[in-house]
Short mmCIF file of C-alpha atoms and ligand atoms in Angstrom, two decimals:
data_model
loop_
_atom_site.label_atom_id
_atom_site.label_comp_id
_atom_site.label_asym_id
_atom_site.label_seq_id
_atom_site.Cartn_x
_atom_site.Cartn_y
_atom_site.Cartn_z
CA MET A 770 55.37 -20.02 2.80
CA PRO A 771 51.82 -18.58 2.21
CA ASP A 772 50.96 -15.24 3.54
CA PHE A 773 48.11 -16.02 6.01
CA SER A 774 47.17 -12.54 6.58
CA LEU A 775 46.60 -11.97 3.02
CA LEU A 776 44.83 -15.27 2.67
CA PHE A 777 42.68 -14.09 5.67
CA LEU A 778 41.80 -10.64 3.98
CA LEU A 779 40.98 -12.23 0.79
CA SER A 780 38.57 -14.63 2.47
CA LEU A 781 36.87 -11.67 4.30
CA VAL A 782 36.45 -9.79 1.05
CA VAL A 783 34.80 -12.90 -0.68
CA VAL A 784 32.55 -13.44 2.27
CA ALA A 785 31.56 -9.59 2.25
CA ILE A 786 30.85 -9.80 -1.59
CA ALA A 787 28.78 -12.99 -1.06
CA TRP A 788 27.09 -11.35 1.72
CA PHE A 789 25.94 -8.41 -0.19
CA ALA A 790 25.29 -10.11 -3.50
CA TRP A 791 23.41 -13.18 -2.44
CA PRO A 792 20.22 -11.25 -1.63
CA TYR A 793 20.35 -9.53 -5.22
CA TYR A 794 20.97 -13.02 -6.79
CA ARG A 795 18.08 -14.33 -5.00
CA LEU A 796 15.68 -11.74 -5.98
CA LYS A 797 17.08 -11.71 -9.60
CA GLN A 798 15.80 -15.43 -9.46
CA ALA A 799 12.50 -14.47 -8.05
CA LEU A 800 11.90 -11.90 -10.68
CA ALA A 801 12.93 -14.28 -13.50
CA ALA A 802 10.56 -17.13 -12.38
CA PRO A 803 7.25 -17.13 -14.44
CA PHE A 804 4.34 -15.57 -12.64
CA PRO A 805 2.31 -18.70 -11.21
CA THR A 806 -0.84 -19.60 -13.14
CA GLU A 807 -2.70 -19.89 -9.87
CA TRP A 808 -1.57 -16.31 -8.89
CA ARG A 809 -2.92 -14.94 -12.25
CA ARG A 810 -6.28 -16.81 -11.26
CA ILE A 811 -6.19 -15.12 -7.81
CA LEU A 812 -5.70 -11.62 -9.39
CA ALA A 813 -8.54 -12.21 -11.96
CA ARG A 814 -10.77 -13.50 -8.88
CA ASN A 815 -9.79 -10.89 -6.31
CA LEU A 816 -8.95 -7.97 -8.17
CA PRO A 817 -11.43 -6.70 -10.87
CA ILE A 818 -9.54 -3.81 -11.51
CA TYR A 819 -6.44 -5.93 -12.63
CA ARG A 820 -8.70 -7.14 -15.59
CA ARG A 821 -9.28 -3.60 -16.81
CA MET A 822 -5.49 -2.59 -16.63
CA PRO A 823 -3.51 -2.14 -19.81
CA THR A 824 -1.07 -5.20 -20.52
CA ASP A 825 2.16 -3.36 -19.73
CA LEU A 826 0.74 -2.21 -16.39
CA GLN A 827 -0.51 -5.85 -15.59
CA LEU A 828 3.12 -7.14 -16.30
CA GLN A 829 4.64 -4.50 -14.17
CA LEU A 830 2.26 -5.30 -11.54
CA LYS A 831 3.09 -8.94 -11.76
CA GLN A 832 6.85 -8.30 -11.43
CA HIS A 833 6.25 -5.96 -8.15
CA ILE A 834 4.02 -8.69 -6.78
CA LYS A 835 6.81 -11.20 -7.18
CA GLN A 836 9.28 -8.87 -5.65
CA PHE A 837 6.80 -8.08 -2.76
CA ILE A 838 6.25 -11.67 -1.95
CA HIS A 839 9.95 -12.63 -2.01
CA GLU A 840 10.84 -9.67 0.39
CA LYS A 841 8.15 -9.17 3.02
CA HIS A 842 7.39 -11.60 5.90
CA PHE A 843 3.75 -12.82 6.08
CA THR A 844 2.57 -13.83 9.43
CA GLY A 845 -1.01 -15.16 10.29
CA CYS A 846 -2.33 -13.83 13.70
CA ALA A 847 -5.14 -15.28 15.90
CA GLY A 848 -4.66 -18.72 14.37
CA LEU A 849 -4.91 -17.61 10.67
CA ALA A 850 -2.83 -19.91 8.24
CA ILE A 851 -1.24 -17.61 5.46
CA THR A 852 -2.16 -18.83 1.91
CA ASP A 853 -1.12 -17.77 -1.50
CA GLU A 854 -4.45 -15.91 -2.02
CA MET A 855 -3.74 -13.73 1.06
CA ARG A 856 -0.13 -13.04 -0.23
CA VAL A 857 -1.14 -12.29 -3.90
CA THR A 858 -4.19 -10.20 -3.12
CA ILE A 859 -2.45 -8.10 -0.32
CA ALA A 860 0.88 -7.51 -2.65
CA ALA A 861 -1.39 -6.74 -5.55
CA CYS A 862 -3.16 -3.82 -3.72
CA ALA A 863 0.26 -2.62 -2.22
CA CYS A 864 1.89 -2.59 -5.74
CA LEU A 865 -1.12 -1.02 -7.45
CA LEU A 866 0.02 2.24 -5.70
CA ILE A 867 3.87 2.02 -7.01
CA LEU A 868 3.35 1.51 -10.79
CA ASN A 869 5.54 3.63 -13.21
CA ARG A 870 8.18 4.48 -10.61
CA LYS A 871 11.69 3.23 -9.82
CA THR A 872 11.70 3.66 -6.08
CA GLY A 873 11.68 0.09 -5.15
CA VAL A 874 9.00 -2.12 -3.59
CA TYR A 875 8.28 -0.63 -0.19
CA PRO A 876 12.05 -0.92 0.86
CA GLY A 877 11.17 0.03 4.54
CA LEU A 878 8.29 -2.44 4.86
CA ARG A 879 9.19 -5.86 6.31
CA TYR A 880 6.34 -7.47 8.13
CA ILE A 881 2.60 -7.97 6.93
CA LEU A 882 0.51 -9.39 9.86
CA VAL A 883 -2.89 -10.90 8.78
CA TYR A 884 -5.64 -11.28 11.23
CA PRO A 885 -8.79 -13.44 10.04
CA GLU A 886 -11.01 -10.42 10.89
CA ALA A 887 -11.10 -7.06 12.64
CA PHE A 888 -8.85 -7.01 15.51
CA MET A 889 -9.05 -5.48 18.86
CA VAL A 890 -6.26 -3.08 20.05
CA GLN A 891 -5.84 -1.15 23.50
CA ARG A 892 -5.38 2.62 22.79
CA ASP A 893 -4.75 5.53 25.17
CA ALA A 894 -8.07 7.73 25.48
CA VAL A 895 -9.43 10.38 27.49
CA ASP A 896 -13.05 9.93 28.75
CA ASP A 897 -15.97 12.28 28.90
CA HIS A 898 -14.64 13.50 32.25
CA GLY A 899 -11.17 14.11 31.08
CA MET A 900 -9.74 11.10 32.59
CA ALA A 901 -6.72 9.48 30.64
CA GLY A 902 -7.11 5.73 30.44
CA GLN A 903 -6.95 2.72 27.96
CA ARG A 904 -9.82 2.03 25.47
CA LYS A 905 -10.32 -1.17 23.37
CA GLN A 906 -10.74 -0.51 19.73
CA GLY A 907 -11.82 -2.56 16.71
CA LEU A 908 -9.50 -2.19 13.72
CA LEU A 909 -9.59 -3.41 10.04
CA GLY A 910 -6.12 -2.40 9.53
CA GLU A 911 -3.09 -0.50 10.76
CA SER A 912 0.05 0.84 9.23
CA TRP A 913 3.36 1.57 11.40
CA SER A 914 6.12 3.68 10.37
CA ASN A 915 8.64 0.97 11.71
CA GLY A 916 8.11 -1.25 8.50
CA LYS A 917 4.84 -3.22 9.60
CA VAL A 918 1.24 -3.36 8.17
CA ILE A 919 -1.53 -5.21 9.87
CA LEU A 920 -4.76 -6.34 8.13
CA SER A 921 -7.99 -7.92 8.50
CA TRP A 922 -8.25 -10.46 5.87
CA ASP A 923 -12.06 -10.76 5.89
CA ASP A 924 -11.91 -6.85 5.02
CA VAL A 925 -9.19 -6.97 2.57
CA ILE A 926 -11.17 -9.59 0.36
CA ARG A 927 -14.20 -7.65 0.73
CA GLY A 928 -12.79 -4.41 -0.11
CA SER A 929 -10.71 -5.69 -3.05
CA ARG A 930 -13.47 -7.80 -4.72
CA ASP A 931 -15.99 -4.90 -4.64
CA GLU A 932 -14.33 -2.06 -6.40
CA ALA A 933 -17.30 0.21 -6.72
CA ASP A 934 -17.70 0.92 -3.04
CA GLY A 935 -14.75 3.18 -2.85
CA SER A 936 -13.51 1.53 0.18
CA ASN A 937 -10.32 -0.87 0.08
CA VAL A 938 -8.49 -1.35 3.68
CA ALA A 939 -5.37 -2.75 1.79
CA LEU A 940 -5.18 0.46 -0.53
CA HIS A 941 -5.71 2.70 2.54
CA GLU A 942 -2.92 1.03 4.75
CA PHE A 943 -0.48 0.96 2.13
CA ALA A 944 -1.18 4.71 1.09
CA HIS A 945 -0.11 5.40 4.70
CA GLN A 946 3.25 3.42 4.22
CA LEU A 947 3.83 5.78 0.99
CA ASP A 948 3.27 8.49 3.34
CA HIS A 949 5.65 7.27 6.10
CA GLU A 950 8.34 7.22 3.53
CA SER A 951 8.49 10.98 3.50
CA GLY A 952 9.60 10.83 7.11
CA ALA A 953 6.40 12.55 8.63
CA THR A 954 2.97 10.73 8.29
CA ASN A 955 1.14 14.04 7.36
CA GLY A 956 -0.58 13.40 4.19
CA ALA A 957 2.29 14.16 1.97
CA PRO A 958 4.15 11.37 0.44
CA ILE A 959 7.53 12.05 -1.44
CA LEU A 960 6.76 14.41 -4.27
CA GLY A 961 10.13 15.27 -5.41
CA SER A 962 10.02 18.99 -5.72
CA ALA A 963 9.21 22.01 -3.67
CA ALA A 964 6.83 23.19 -6.28
CA GLY A 965 5.16 19.77 -6.33
CA TYR A 966 4.88 19.98 -2.29
CA LYS A 967 3.28 23.57 -2.76
CA ARG A 968 0.51 22.54 -5.04
CA TRP A 969 0.02 19.24 -3.26
CA ALA A 970 -0.59 21.38 -0.09
CA ARG A 971 -2.72 23.90 -1.59
CA VAL A 972 -5.10 21.46 -3.38
CA LEU A 973 -5.33 18.86 -0.60
CA THR A 974 -5.59 21.24 2.17
CA ALA A 975 -8.56 22.94 0.50
CA GLU A 976 -10.03 19.73 -0.12
CA PHE A 977 -9.49 18.37 3.45
CA GLU A 978 -11.23 21.59 4.84
CA ALA A 979 -14.14 21.31 2.55
CA LEU A 980 -14.59 17.50 3.64
CA GLN A 981 -14.35 18.71 7.32
CA ARG A 982 -17.25 21.15 6.64
CA SER A 983 -19.41 18.66 4.85
CA ALA A 984 -18.87 16.13 7.57
CA TYR A 985 -19.76 18.79 10.22
CA GLN A 986 -22.92 19.84 8.24
CA GLY A 987 -23.70 16.10 7.38
CA ASP A 988 -23.57 16.62 3.67
CA LYS A 989 -23.56 13.69 1.20
CA THR A 990 -19.84 13.36 -0.01
CA LEU A 991 -18.22 10.78 -2.33
CA LEU A 992 -15.08 10.85 0.24
CA ASP A 993 -15.58 9.13 3.58
CA TYR A 994 -15.91 11.41 6.62
CA TYR A 995 -13.06 9.44 8.12
CA GLY A 996 -10.79 11.42 5.57
CA ALA A 997 -11.78 14.51 7.63
CA THR A 998 -10.15 13.25 10.93
CA GLU A 999 -6.56 14.38 9.79
CA PRO A 1000 -4.47 14.94 6.73
CA ALA A 1001 -2.86 11.49 6.73
CA GLU A 1002 -6.33 9.94 6.74
CA PHE A 1003 -7.54 12.14 4.02
CA PHE A 1004 -4.53 10.87 1.67
CA ALA A 1005 -5.38 7.44 2.60
CA VAL A 1006 -9.13 7.87 1.94
CA VAL A 1007 -8.79 9.63 -1.31
CA THR A 1008 -6.24 6.82 -2.56
CA GLU A 1009 -8.94 4.38 -1.98
CA VAL A 1010 -11.42 6.47 -4.17
CA PHE A 1011 -8.80 7.42 -6.81
CA PHE A 1012 -8.47 3.44 -7.68
CA GLU A 1013 -11.91 2.44 -6.89
CA ARG A 1014 -14.15 5.15 -8.30
CA PRO A 1015 -11.95 7.28 -10.46
CA LEU A 1016 -14.45 8.69 -12.78
CA GLU A 1017 -16.55 10.09 -10.07
CA LEU A 1018 -13.39 11.53 -8.44
CA SER A 1019 -12.39 13.17 -11.52
CA GLN A 1020 -15.70 14.76 -12.21
CA ARG A 1021 -16.40 15.93 -8.61
CA HIS A 1022 -12.87 16.87 -7.50
CA PRO A 1023 -10.97 17.45 -10.59
CA ALA A 1024 -8.03 19.34 -8.90
CA LEU A 1025 -7.63 16.69 -6.39
CA PHE A 1026 -7.79 13.97 -9.03
CA GLU A 1027 -5.01 15.70 -11.08
CA GLN A 1028 -2.71 15.70 -7.84
CA LEU A 1029 -3.29 12.03 -7.56
CA HIS A 1030 -2.89 11.22 -11.18
CA GLY A 1031 0.38 13.00 -11.15
CA TYR A 1032 1.62 11.33 -7.94
CA PHE A 1033 0.31 7.67 -8.87
CA ARG A 1034 1.37 8.03 -12.50
CA VAL A 1035 -1.65 5.95 -13.70
CA ASN A 1036 -5.13 7.18 -14.91
CA PRO A 1037 -7.49 4.46 -13.86
CA VAL A 1038 -10.36 6.25 -15.56
CA GLU A 1039 -8.85 5.07 -18.94
CA TRP A 1040 -8.88 1.39 -17.54
CA ARG A 1041 -11.84 -0.32 -19.37
CA GLU A 1042 -12.33 -4.12 -19.80
ZN1 LIG B 1648 -5.67 5.12 8.23
#
């Protein structure tokens, strides 16, 4: 007579193994599939920086993009229908920030919400008379520590195709996601060592305070004044400039460039077509 309790236990083990193994199997399949030709065309069209990257980094980026699209849920907002062009362009911007590292593809990020253009949000605010209330605010993007990024597609595509303006909302919001991974959104992503954090804090604090002074005096700067609002915004703003105007950043802010070069593990100054 069969031992039903043993059979039950065995079937539980099989179900548990399948439960955990199935997502890995699906991911392996997604990574093994060829990168679609149409996706390559989208990269060439929407991400000028991709054309200049060395081949090994292009290959890495394409693998990351496949994983990103496989794992994250894209949702269109305000009637927007999500297309491959949106998925690939947004995934490419996100994955540009995680080359040459083995930390997974934004493991804490689940949802990408895409609006057709700048979207309105309600925010707590204090008016000129000190009264607390709510204020409507237009945003191009937003990053949440609970695994969510919200983007305006109109601004993603504009920022991504024009790489010389130093402004790219997708790079900005995904830099915030990296910042969230360290547990506190404070302008310091995971840096690995106490010495690393110390160097980062010294260089970035000095640069942040210099930008605050420039903003106060109205000086012309390479970095957008928005970076002077708080350290988390500073990291997001300098990330945009590191990838979009690397040569100028390396010449005008060498110590800052060196910190970002160390963190992002790539040197966009060397990427030539
Ligand atoms: Zn920001």
